Coordinates of C-alpha atoms in Angstrom, one line a residue:
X1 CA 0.0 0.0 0.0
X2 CA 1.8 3.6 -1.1
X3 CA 1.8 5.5 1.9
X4 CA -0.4 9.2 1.1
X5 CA 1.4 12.3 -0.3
X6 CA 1.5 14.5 2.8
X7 CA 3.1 11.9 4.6
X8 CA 6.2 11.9 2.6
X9 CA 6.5 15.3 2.7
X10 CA 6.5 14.8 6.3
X11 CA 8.9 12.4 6.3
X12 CA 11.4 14.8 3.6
X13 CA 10.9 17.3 6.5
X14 CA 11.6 15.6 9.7
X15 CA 14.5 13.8 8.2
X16 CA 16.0 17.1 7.1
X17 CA 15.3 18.4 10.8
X18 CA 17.1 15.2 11.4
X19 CA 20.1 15.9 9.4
X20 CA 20.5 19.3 10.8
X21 CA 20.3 17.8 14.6
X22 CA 22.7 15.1 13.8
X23 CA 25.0 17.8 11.7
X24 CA 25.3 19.9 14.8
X25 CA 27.0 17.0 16.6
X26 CA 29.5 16.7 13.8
X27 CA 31.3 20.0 15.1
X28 CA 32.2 17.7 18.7
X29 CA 33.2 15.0 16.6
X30 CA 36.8 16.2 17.0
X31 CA 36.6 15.7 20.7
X32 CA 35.5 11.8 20.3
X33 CA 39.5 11.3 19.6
X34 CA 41.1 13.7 22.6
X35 CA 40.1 14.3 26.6
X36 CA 38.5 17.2 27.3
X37 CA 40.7 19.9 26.3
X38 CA 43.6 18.9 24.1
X39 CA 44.9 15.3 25.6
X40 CA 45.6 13.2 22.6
X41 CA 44.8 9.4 22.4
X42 CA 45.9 7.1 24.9
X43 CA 47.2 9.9 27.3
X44 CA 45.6 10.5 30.7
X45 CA 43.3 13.4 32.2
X46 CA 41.9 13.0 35.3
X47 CA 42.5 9.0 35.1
X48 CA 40.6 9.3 31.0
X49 CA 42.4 7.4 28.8
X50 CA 40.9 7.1 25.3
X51 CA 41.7 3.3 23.2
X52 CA 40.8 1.2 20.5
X53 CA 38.8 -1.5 21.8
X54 CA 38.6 -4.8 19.7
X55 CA 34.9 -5.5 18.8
X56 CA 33.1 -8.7 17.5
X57 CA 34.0 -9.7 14.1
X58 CA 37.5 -8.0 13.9
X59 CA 36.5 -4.4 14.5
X60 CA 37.7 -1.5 16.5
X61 CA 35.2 0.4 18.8
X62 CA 36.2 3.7 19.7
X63 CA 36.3 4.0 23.4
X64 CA 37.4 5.5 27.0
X65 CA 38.2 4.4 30.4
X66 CA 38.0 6.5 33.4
X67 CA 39.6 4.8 36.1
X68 CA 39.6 5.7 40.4
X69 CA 42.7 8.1 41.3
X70 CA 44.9 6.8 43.6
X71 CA 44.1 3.3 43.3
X72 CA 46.2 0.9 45.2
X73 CA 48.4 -1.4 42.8
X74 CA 46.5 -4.6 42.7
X75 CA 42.9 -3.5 43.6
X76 CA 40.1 -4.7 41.9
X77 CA 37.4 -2.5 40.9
X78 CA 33.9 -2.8 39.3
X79 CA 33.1 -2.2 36.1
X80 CA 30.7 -0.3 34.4
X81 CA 30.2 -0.6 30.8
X82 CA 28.5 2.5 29.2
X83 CA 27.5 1.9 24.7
X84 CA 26.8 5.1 23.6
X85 CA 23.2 6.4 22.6
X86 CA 21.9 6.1 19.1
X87 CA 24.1 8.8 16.9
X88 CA 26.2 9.6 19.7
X89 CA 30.2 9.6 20.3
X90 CA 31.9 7.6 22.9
X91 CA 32.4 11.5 25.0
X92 CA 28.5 11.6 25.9
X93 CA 28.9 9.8 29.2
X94 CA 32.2 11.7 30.4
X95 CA 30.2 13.9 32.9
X96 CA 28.6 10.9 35.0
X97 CA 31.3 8.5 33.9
X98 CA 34.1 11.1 36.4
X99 CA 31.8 10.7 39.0
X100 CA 31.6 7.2 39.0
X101 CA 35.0 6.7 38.7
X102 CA 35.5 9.5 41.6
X103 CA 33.5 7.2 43.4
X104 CA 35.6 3.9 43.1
X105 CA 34.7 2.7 39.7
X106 CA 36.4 1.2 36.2
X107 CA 34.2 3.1 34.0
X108 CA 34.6 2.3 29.7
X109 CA 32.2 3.6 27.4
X110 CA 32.5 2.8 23.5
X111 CA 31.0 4.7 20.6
X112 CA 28.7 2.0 19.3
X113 CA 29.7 -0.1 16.0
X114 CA 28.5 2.1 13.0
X115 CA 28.8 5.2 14.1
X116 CA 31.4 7.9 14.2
X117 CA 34.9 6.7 14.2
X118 CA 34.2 2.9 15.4
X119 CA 34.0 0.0 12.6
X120 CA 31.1 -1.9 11.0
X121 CA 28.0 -0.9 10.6
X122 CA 24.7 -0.2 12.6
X123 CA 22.8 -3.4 13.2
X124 CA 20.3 -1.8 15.3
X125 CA 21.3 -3.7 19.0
X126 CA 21.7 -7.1 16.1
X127 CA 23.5 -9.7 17.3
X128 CA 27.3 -7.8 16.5
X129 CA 26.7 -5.3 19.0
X130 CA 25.4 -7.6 21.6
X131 CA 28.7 -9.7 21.3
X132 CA 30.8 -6.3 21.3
X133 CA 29.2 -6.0 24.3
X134 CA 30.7 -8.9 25.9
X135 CA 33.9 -8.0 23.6
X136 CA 34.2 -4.5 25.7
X137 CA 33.8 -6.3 28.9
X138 CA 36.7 -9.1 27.7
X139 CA 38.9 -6.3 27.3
X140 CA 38.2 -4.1 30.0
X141 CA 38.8 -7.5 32.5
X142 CA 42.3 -7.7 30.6
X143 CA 43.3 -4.0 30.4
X144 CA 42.1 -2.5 33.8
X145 CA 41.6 -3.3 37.2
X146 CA 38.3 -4.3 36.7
X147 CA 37.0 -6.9 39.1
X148 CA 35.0 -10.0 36.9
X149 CA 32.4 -10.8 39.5
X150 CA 31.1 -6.8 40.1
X151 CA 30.1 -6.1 36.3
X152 CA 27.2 -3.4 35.5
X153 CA 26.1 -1.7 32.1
X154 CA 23.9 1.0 31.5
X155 CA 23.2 3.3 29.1
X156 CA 20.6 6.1 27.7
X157 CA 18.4 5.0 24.8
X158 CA 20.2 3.0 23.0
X159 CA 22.6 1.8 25.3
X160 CA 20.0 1.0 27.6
X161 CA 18.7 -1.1 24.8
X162 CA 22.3 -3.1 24.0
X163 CA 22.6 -3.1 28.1
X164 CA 19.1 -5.1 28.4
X165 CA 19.8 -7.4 25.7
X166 CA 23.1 -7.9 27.1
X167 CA 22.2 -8.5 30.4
X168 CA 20.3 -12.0 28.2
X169 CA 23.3 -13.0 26.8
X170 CA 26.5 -12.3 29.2
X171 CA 25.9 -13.8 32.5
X172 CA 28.6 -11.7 34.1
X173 CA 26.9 -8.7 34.0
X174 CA 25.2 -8.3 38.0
X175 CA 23.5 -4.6 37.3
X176 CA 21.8 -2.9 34.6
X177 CA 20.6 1.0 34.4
X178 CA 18.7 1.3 30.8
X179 CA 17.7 4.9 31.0
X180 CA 15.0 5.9 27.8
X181 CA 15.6 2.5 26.3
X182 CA 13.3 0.3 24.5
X183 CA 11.7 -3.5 25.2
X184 CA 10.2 -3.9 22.7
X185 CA 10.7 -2.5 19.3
X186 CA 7.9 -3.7 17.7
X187 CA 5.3 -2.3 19.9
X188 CA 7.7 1.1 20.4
X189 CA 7.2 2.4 16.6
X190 CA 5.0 0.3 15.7
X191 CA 2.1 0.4 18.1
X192 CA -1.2 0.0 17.0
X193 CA -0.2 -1.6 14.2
X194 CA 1.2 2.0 13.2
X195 CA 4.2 3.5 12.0
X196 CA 5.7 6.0 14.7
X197 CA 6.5 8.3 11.0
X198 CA 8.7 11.3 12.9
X199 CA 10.5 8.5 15.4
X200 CA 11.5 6.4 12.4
X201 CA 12.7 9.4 10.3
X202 CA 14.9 11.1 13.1
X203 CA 16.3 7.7 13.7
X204 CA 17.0 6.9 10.1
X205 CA 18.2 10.6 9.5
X206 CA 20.6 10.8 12.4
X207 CA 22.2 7.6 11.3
X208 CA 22.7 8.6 7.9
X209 CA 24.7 11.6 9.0
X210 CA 26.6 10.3 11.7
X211 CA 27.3 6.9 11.0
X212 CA 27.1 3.8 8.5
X213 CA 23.2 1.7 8.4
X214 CA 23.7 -1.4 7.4
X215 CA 21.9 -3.4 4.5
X216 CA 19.7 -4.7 6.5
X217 CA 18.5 -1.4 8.2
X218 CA 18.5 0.1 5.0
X219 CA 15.8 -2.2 3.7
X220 CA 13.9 -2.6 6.3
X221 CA 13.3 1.4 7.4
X222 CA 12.9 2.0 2.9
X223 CA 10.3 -1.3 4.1
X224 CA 8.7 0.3 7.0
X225 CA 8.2 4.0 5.8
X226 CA 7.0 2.9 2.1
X227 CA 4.2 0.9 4.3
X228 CA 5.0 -2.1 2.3
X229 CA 2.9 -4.2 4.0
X230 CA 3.9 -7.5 2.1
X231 CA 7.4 -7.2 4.5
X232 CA 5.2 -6.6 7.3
X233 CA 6.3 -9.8 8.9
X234 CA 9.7 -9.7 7.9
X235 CA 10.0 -6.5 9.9
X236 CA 8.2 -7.7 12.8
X237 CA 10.9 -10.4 13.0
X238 CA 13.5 -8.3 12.7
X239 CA 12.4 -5.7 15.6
X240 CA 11.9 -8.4 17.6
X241 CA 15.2 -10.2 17.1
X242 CA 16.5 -7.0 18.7
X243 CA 13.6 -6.0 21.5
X244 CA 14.7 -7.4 25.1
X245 CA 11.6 -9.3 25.9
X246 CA 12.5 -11.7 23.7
X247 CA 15.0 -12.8 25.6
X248 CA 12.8 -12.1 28.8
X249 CA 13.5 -15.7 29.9
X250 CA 17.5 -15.3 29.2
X251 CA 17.6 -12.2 31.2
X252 CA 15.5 -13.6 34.5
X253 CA 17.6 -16.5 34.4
X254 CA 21.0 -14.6 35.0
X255 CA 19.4 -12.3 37.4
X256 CA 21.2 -8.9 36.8
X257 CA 19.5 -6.4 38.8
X258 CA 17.7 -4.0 36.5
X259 CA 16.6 -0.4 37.2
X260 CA 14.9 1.5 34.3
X261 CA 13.7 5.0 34.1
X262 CA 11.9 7.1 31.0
X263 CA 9.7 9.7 30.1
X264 CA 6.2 9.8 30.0
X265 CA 5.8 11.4 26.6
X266 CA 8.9 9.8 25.2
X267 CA 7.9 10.0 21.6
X268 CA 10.7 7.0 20.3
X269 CA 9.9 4.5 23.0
X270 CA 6.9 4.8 24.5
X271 CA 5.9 4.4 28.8
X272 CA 4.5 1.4 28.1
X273 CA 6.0 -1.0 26.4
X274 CA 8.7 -0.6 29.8
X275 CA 6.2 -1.1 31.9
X276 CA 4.7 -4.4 30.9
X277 CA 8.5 -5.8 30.2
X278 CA 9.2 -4.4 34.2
X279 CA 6.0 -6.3 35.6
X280 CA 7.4 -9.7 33.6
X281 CA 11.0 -9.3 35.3
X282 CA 11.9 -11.5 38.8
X283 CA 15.0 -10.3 40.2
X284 CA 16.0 -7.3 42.0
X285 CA 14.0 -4.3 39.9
X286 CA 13.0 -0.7 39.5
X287 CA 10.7 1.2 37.4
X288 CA 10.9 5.0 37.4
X289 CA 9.0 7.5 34.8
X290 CA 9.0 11.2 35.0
X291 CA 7.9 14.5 32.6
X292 CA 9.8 14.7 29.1
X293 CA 10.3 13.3 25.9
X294 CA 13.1 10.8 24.4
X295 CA 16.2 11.4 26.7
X296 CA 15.1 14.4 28.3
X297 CA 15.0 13.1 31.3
X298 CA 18.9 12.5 31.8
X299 CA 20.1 15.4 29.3
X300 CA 21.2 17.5 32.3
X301 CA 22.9 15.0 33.8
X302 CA 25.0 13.9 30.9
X303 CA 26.0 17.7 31.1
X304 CA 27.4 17.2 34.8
X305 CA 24.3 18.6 36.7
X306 CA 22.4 17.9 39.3
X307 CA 20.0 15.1 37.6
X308 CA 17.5 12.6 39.7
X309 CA 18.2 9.8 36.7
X310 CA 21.6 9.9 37.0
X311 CA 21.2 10.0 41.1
X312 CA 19.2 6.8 40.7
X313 CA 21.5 5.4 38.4
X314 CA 24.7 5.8 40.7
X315 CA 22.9 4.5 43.7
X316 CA 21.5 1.2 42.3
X317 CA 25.0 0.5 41.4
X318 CA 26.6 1.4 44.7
X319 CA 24.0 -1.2 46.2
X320 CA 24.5 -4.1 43.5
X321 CA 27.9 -3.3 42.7
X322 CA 29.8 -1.9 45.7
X323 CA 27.1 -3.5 48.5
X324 CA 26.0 0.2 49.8
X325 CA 23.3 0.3 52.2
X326 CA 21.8 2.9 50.8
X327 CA 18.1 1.8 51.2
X328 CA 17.4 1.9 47.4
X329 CA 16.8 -1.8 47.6
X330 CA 13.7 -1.6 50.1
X331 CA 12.6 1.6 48.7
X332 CA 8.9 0.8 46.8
X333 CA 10.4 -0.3 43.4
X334 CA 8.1 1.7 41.2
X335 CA 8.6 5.5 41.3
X336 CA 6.7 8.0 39.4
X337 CA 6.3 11.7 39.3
X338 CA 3.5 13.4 37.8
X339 CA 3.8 16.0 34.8
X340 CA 2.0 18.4 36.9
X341 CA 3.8 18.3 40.8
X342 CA 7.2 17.7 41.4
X343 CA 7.1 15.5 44.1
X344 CA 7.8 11.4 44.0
X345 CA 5.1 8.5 44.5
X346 CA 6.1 5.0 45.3
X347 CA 4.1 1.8 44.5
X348 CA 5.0 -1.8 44.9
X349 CA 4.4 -2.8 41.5
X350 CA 3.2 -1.6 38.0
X351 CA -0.3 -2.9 38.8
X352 CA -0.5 -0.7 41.7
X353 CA -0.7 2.3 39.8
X354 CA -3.6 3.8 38.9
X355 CA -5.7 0.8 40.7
X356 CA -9.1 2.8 40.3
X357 CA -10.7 3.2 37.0
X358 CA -13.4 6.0 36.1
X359 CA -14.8 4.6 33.4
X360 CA -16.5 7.1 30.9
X361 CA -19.2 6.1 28.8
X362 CA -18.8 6.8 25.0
X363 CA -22.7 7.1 24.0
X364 CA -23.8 8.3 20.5
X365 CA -23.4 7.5 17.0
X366 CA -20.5 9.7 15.6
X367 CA -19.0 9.5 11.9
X368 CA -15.6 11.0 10.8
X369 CA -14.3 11.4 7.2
X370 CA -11.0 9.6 7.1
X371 CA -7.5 11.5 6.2
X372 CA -7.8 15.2 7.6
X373 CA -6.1 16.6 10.3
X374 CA -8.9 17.8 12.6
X375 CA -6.1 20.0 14.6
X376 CA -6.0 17.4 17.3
X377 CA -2.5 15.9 17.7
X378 CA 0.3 14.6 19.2
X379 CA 2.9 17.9 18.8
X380 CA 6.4 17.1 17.5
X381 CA 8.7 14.5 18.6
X382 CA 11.1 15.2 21.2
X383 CA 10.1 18.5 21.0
X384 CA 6.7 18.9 22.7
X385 CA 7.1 16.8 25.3
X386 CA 10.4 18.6 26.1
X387 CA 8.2 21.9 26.1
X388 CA 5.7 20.2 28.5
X389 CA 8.9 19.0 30.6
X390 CA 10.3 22.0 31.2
X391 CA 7.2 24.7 31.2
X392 CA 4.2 22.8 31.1
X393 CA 3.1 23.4 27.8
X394 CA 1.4 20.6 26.8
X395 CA 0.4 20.2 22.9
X396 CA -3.1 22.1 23.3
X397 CA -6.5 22.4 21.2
X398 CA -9.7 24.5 21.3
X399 CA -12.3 21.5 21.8
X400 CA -15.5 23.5 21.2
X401 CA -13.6 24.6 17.3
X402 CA -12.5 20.8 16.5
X403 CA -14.6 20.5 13.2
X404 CA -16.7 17.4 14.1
X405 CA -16.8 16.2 10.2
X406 CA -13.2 15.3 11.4
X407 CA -12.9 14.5 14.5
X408 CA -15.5 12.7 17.2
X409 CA -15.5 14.0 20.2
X410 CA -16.9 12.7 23.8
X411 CA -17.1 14.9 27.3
X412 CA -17.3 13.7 30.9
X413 CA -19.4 15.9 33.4
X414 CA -16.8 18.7 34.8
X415 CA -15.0 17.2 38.1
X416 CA -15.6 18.4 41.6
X417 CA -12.5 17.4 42.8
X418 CA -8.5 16.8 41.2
X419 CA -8.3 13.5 38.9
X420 CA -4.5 11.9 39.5
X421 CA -4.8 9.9 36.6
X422 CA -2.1 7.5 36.8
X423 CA -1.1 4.8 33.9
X424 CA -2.6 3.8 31.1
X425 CA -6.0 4.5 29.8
X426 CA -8.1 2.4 27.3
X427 CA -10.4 2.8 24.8
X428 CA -12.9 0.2 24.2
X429 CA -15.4 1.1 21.1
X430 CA -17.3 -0.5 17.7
X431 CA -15.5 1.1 14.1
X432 CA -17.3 0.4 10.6
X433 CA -15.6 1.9 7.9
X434 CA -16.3 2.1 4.4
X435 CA -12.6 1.0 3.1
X436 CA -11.0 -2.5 4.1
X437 CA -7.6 -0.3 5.7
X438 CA -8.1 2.8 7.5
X439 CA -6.1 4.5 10.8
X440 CA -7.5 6.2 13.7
X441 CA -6.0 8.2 16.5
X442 CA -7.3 9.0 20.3
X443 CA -6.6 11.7 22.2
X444 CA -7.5 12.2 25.9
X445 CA -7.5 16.3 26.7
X446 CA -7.8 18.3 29.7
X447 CA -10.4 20.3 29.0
X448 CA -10.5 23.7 31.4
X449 CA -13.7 26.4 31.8
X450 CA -13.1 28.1 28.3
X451 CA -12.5 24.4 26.2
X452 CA -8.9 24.4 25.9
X453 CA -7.3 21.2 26.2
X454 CA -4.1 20.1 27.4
X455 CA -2.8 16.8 25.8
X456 CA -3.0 14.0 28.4
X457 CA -2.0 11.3 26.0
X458 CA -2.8 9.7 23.1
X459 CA -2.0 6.7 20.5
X460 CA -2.8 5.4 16.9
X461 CA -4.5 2.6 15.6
X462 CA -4.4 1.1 11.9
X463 CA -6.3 -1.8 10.8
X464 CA -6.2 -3.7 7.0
X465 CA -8.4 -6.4 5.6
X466 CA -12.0 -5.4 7.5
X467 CA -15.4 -5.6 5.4
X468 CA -16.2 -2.6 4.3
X469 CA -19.8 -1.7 5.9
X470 CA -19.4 -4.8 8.6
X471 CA -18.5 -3.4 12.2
X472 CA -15.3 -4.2 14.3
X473 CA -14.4 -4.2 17.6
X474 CA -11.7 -1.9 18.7
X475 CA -9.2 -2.1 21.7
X476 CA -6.6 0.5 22.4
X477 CA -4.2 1.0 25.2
X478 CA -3.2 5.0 25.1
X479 CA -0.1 5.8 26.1
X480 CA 0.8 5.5 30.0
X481 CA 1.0 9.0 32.0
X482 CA 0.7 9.9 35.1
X483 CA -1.2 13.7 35.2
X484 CA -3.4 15.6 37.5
X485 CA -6.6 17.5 36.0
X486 CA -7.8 20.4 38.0
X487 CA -11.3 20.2 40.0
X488 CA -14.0 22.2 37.7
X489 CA -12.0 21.1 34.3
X490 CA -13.4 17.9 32.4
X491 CA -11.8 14.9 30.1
X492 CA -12.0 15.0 26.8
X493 CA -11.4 12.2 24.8
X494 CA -10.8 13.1 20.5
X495 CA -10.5 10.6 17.4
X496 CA -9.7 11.9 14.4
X497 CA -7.2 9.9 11.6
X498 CA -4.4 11.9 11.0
X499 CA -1.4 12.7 13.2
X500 CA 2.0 13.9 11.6
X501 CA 3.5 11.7 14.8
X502 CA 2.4 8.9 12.6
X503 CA 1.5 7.4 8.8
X504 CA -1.9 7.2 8.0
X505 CA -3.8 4.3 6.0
X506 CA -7.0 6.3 5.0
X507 CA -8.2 5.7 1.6
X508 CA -9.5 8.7 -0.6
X509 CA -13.1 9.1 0.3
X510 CA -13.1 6.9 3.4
X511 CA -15.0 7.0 6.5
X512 CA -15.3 5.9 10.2
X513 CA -18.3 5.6 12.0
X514 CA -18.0 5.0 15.9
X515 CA -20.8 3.3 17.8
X516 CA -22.0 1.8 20.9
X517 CA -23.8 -1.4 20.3
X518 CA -26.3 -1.9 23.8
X519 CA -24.5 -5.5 23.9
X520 CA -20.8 -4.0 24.0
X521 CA -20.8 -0.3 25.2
X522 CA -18.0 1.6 24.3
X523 CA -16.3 3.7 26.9
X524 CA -12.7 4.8 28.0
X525 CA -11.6 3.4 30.9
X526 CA -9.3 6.0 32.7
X527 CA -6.5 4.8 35.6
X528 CA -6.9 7.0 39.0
X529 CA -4.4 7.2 41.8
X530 CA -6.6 5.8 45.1
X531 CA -7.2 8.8 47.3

């Protein structure tokens, strides 16, 4: 199926945004070879000494070692292992890598294989980098004072990723911090059955310009953005050759400790698919979201400031690395903080969270015409989210102007007192359409006194092959959140069919009529914190 006209010129646009991200970082690429300031190669700066590290297959990875000053001669230390994020050089980490080391620790971090200055070429967390992985860890056991049996890796985005699939495959890793990372591919840009259009394109775009994609990324993102459904399975066997839950089983069994943190509008990896992965893990654990977008959650601390992530991060490995008492262990694993306070809630597991559901009835016949953008949507990638994040500017919409021959739209009576909602809301309605493919997308708003709403979450949905005219049952999960709506403001909850977050499957002409058959009521079903 050719994917519509305005969605390739979104996806010209983003990539070039893309481009122009990624060619910013090429003016620090200079500095991936030297120490901060001028130290060449191999010389040392505050115990930093940069090498070529021998990765799987007979390349070189591109890497640094920070090392404890004033080490006694013979002292064993542990090791953390840091691969660098997607499109990033092997200097991101240096901040949080000299406190660690400050702090008694052999840190190495290694620009992944594909990018920048290290060999081969991006496999996309394939089986190479999972085995350069262990390769790093070889070497650093060889070459430093590492001790063997006090091994931890970590990492944001896609480290964390390489760092969870190691943590399958290389028994000696005991600790794991996977900070904005993914568990499942698949269901990260390709929820719904939809493809996440501007997360694809950034990715795709910033590996183009800063490293070398390899045939088999190539084909399968020219695959996934042409929406050639015919490779559809091809490409889910691919994702999920590199998602972490496949190796769920792998990963319990060696029994690293595993903390993992993200953002609750992190537009590459969504809340979610973290969150059912963390409920299926059995040894030592933690689950923490917070406000941003992809990575915005640690970007101040890879700059050396003050940064709860990174706080997290150093503490979880002091207790499964270095045996601190630090209380982090007995602390209630799952921590969350709302994008509307700044303070901290614990529960005891995933299922905790949001344990009572308001459940809002979605009454009425209501018919969209398919491939419009009713104004509803999910902002820009990386950058809304960051806006909300930082000054609580939500992507927002004037409900009472949304053009109803676009977009449906359902209202709960106005709320006497605050709604915490807290994790993941979900849709439950009947769709007939008159086309066999079509996509939809559902918004939950914040609505206040004068029908502005504030973006509380949303998601896609795509479906191919239905009867045109016959109707369908339709489950969706929304994205998980954890937001507080005001006493006197009301939920709103929007489906229209295009979103530039996304790729749309709307034949010309097509429409989508939502009902709520007396036998199978639709409704949303929307997660509150107990009082």
């Amino acid at each position: 199926m050719a994917r519509p006209k305005p969605a390739l010129r979104t996806t010209a646009s983003i990539t070039t945004a893309a481009a122009l991200l990624a060619g910013a970082a090429l003016v620090a690429a200079p500095a991936a070879t030297a120490a901060p300031g001028t130290a060449p190669a191999g010389t040392t700066a505050r115990g930093l000494t940069f090498h070529d590290i021998p990765g799987s297959g007979g390349i070189t990875l591109k890497g640094n070692v920070f090392t404890p000053a004033g080490a006694a001669a013979g002292t064993k230390h542990p090791l953390i292992v840091f691969p660098t994020s997607w499109a990033m050089p092997q200097i991101e980490y240096l901040a949080q890598a000299q406190k660690l080391a400050d702090s008694g620790y052999v840190v190495v971090s290694y620009t992944s294989r594909g990018f920048w200055l290290s060999g081969g070429k991006i496999e996309v967390a394939g089986p190479p980098d999972i085995a350069d992985a262990s390769a790093v860890i070889d070497w650093a056991l060889e070459h430093t004072s590492a001790d063997p049996d006090r091994i931890g890796m970590g990492g944001v985005s896609y480290g964390a990723g390489i760092s969870l699939l190691a943590a399958g495959h290389d028994p000696r890793i005991k600790a794991v911090a996977a900070l904005s990372g993914w568990a499942d591919l698949i269901d990260s840009i390709y929820s719904g059955r939809t493809q996440h259009l501007q997360a694809a394109a950034l990715l795709g775009g910033a590996g183009l310009v800063t490293g070398r994609p390899g045939d088999e990324l190539t084909r399968t993102l020219k695959d996934f953005l042409g929406s050639n459904l015919e490779k559809e399975p091809e490409m889910i066997a691919w994702g999920k050759k590199r998602s972490p839950a496949t190796y769920l089983d792998r990963i319990n069994a060696n029994g690293a400790a595993i903390m993992m943190g993200n953002a609750w509008g992190d537009t590459i990896f969504p809340p979610n698919q973290y969150a059912s992965f963390y409920d299926k893990l059995t040894g030592p654990k933690r689950l923490e979201f917070r406000p941003g977008d992809h990575a915005t959650a640690e970007a101040t601390g890879l700059l050396g400031l003050p940064n709860d992530t990174w706080t997290s991060t150093r503490r979880w490995f002091d207790h499964y690395l270095r045996g601190e008492r630090n209380g982090i262990d007995t602390e209630l694993p799952v921590q969350l903080r709302s994008r509307t306070d700044k303070g901290y809630e614990g529960y005891p597991d995933w299922k905790s969270v949001g344990a009572v559901k308001n459940r809002i009835p979605l009454d009425d016949t209501k018919k969209v015409w398919g491939g419009v953008d009713s104004g509803a949507n999910g902002g820009i990638a990386i950058l809304s989210n960051a806006l909300d994040q930082f000054l609580k500017l939500p992507p927002t919409v004037s409900v009472p102007l949304l053009p109803r021959t676009f977009a449906s739209v359902w209202q709960s009576e106005r709320y006497a007192t605050e709604q915490r909602i807290r994790g993941t809301s979900a849709l439950h309605t009947t769709v007939t359409a008159t086309k066999p493919s079509g996509t939809l997308v559902a918004y939950l708003y914040d609505v206040g006194p004068l029908g502005i709403g504030r973006l509380v979450s949303n998601a896609p949905y795509t479906f191919h092959g239905q009867t045109p005219g016959r109707p369908f049952p339709v489950d969706l999960e929304l994205y998980s959140t954890a937001y507080d709506v005001p006493a006197g403001h009301r939920l709103a909850l929007v489906i229209d069919t295009v979103d530039p977050l996304y790729i749309e499957h709307n034949p010309a002409g097509a429409q989508l009529t939502f009902s709520s058959p007396g036998t199978d009521p639709s409704h949303l079903s929307v997660p509150l914190r107990e009082k």
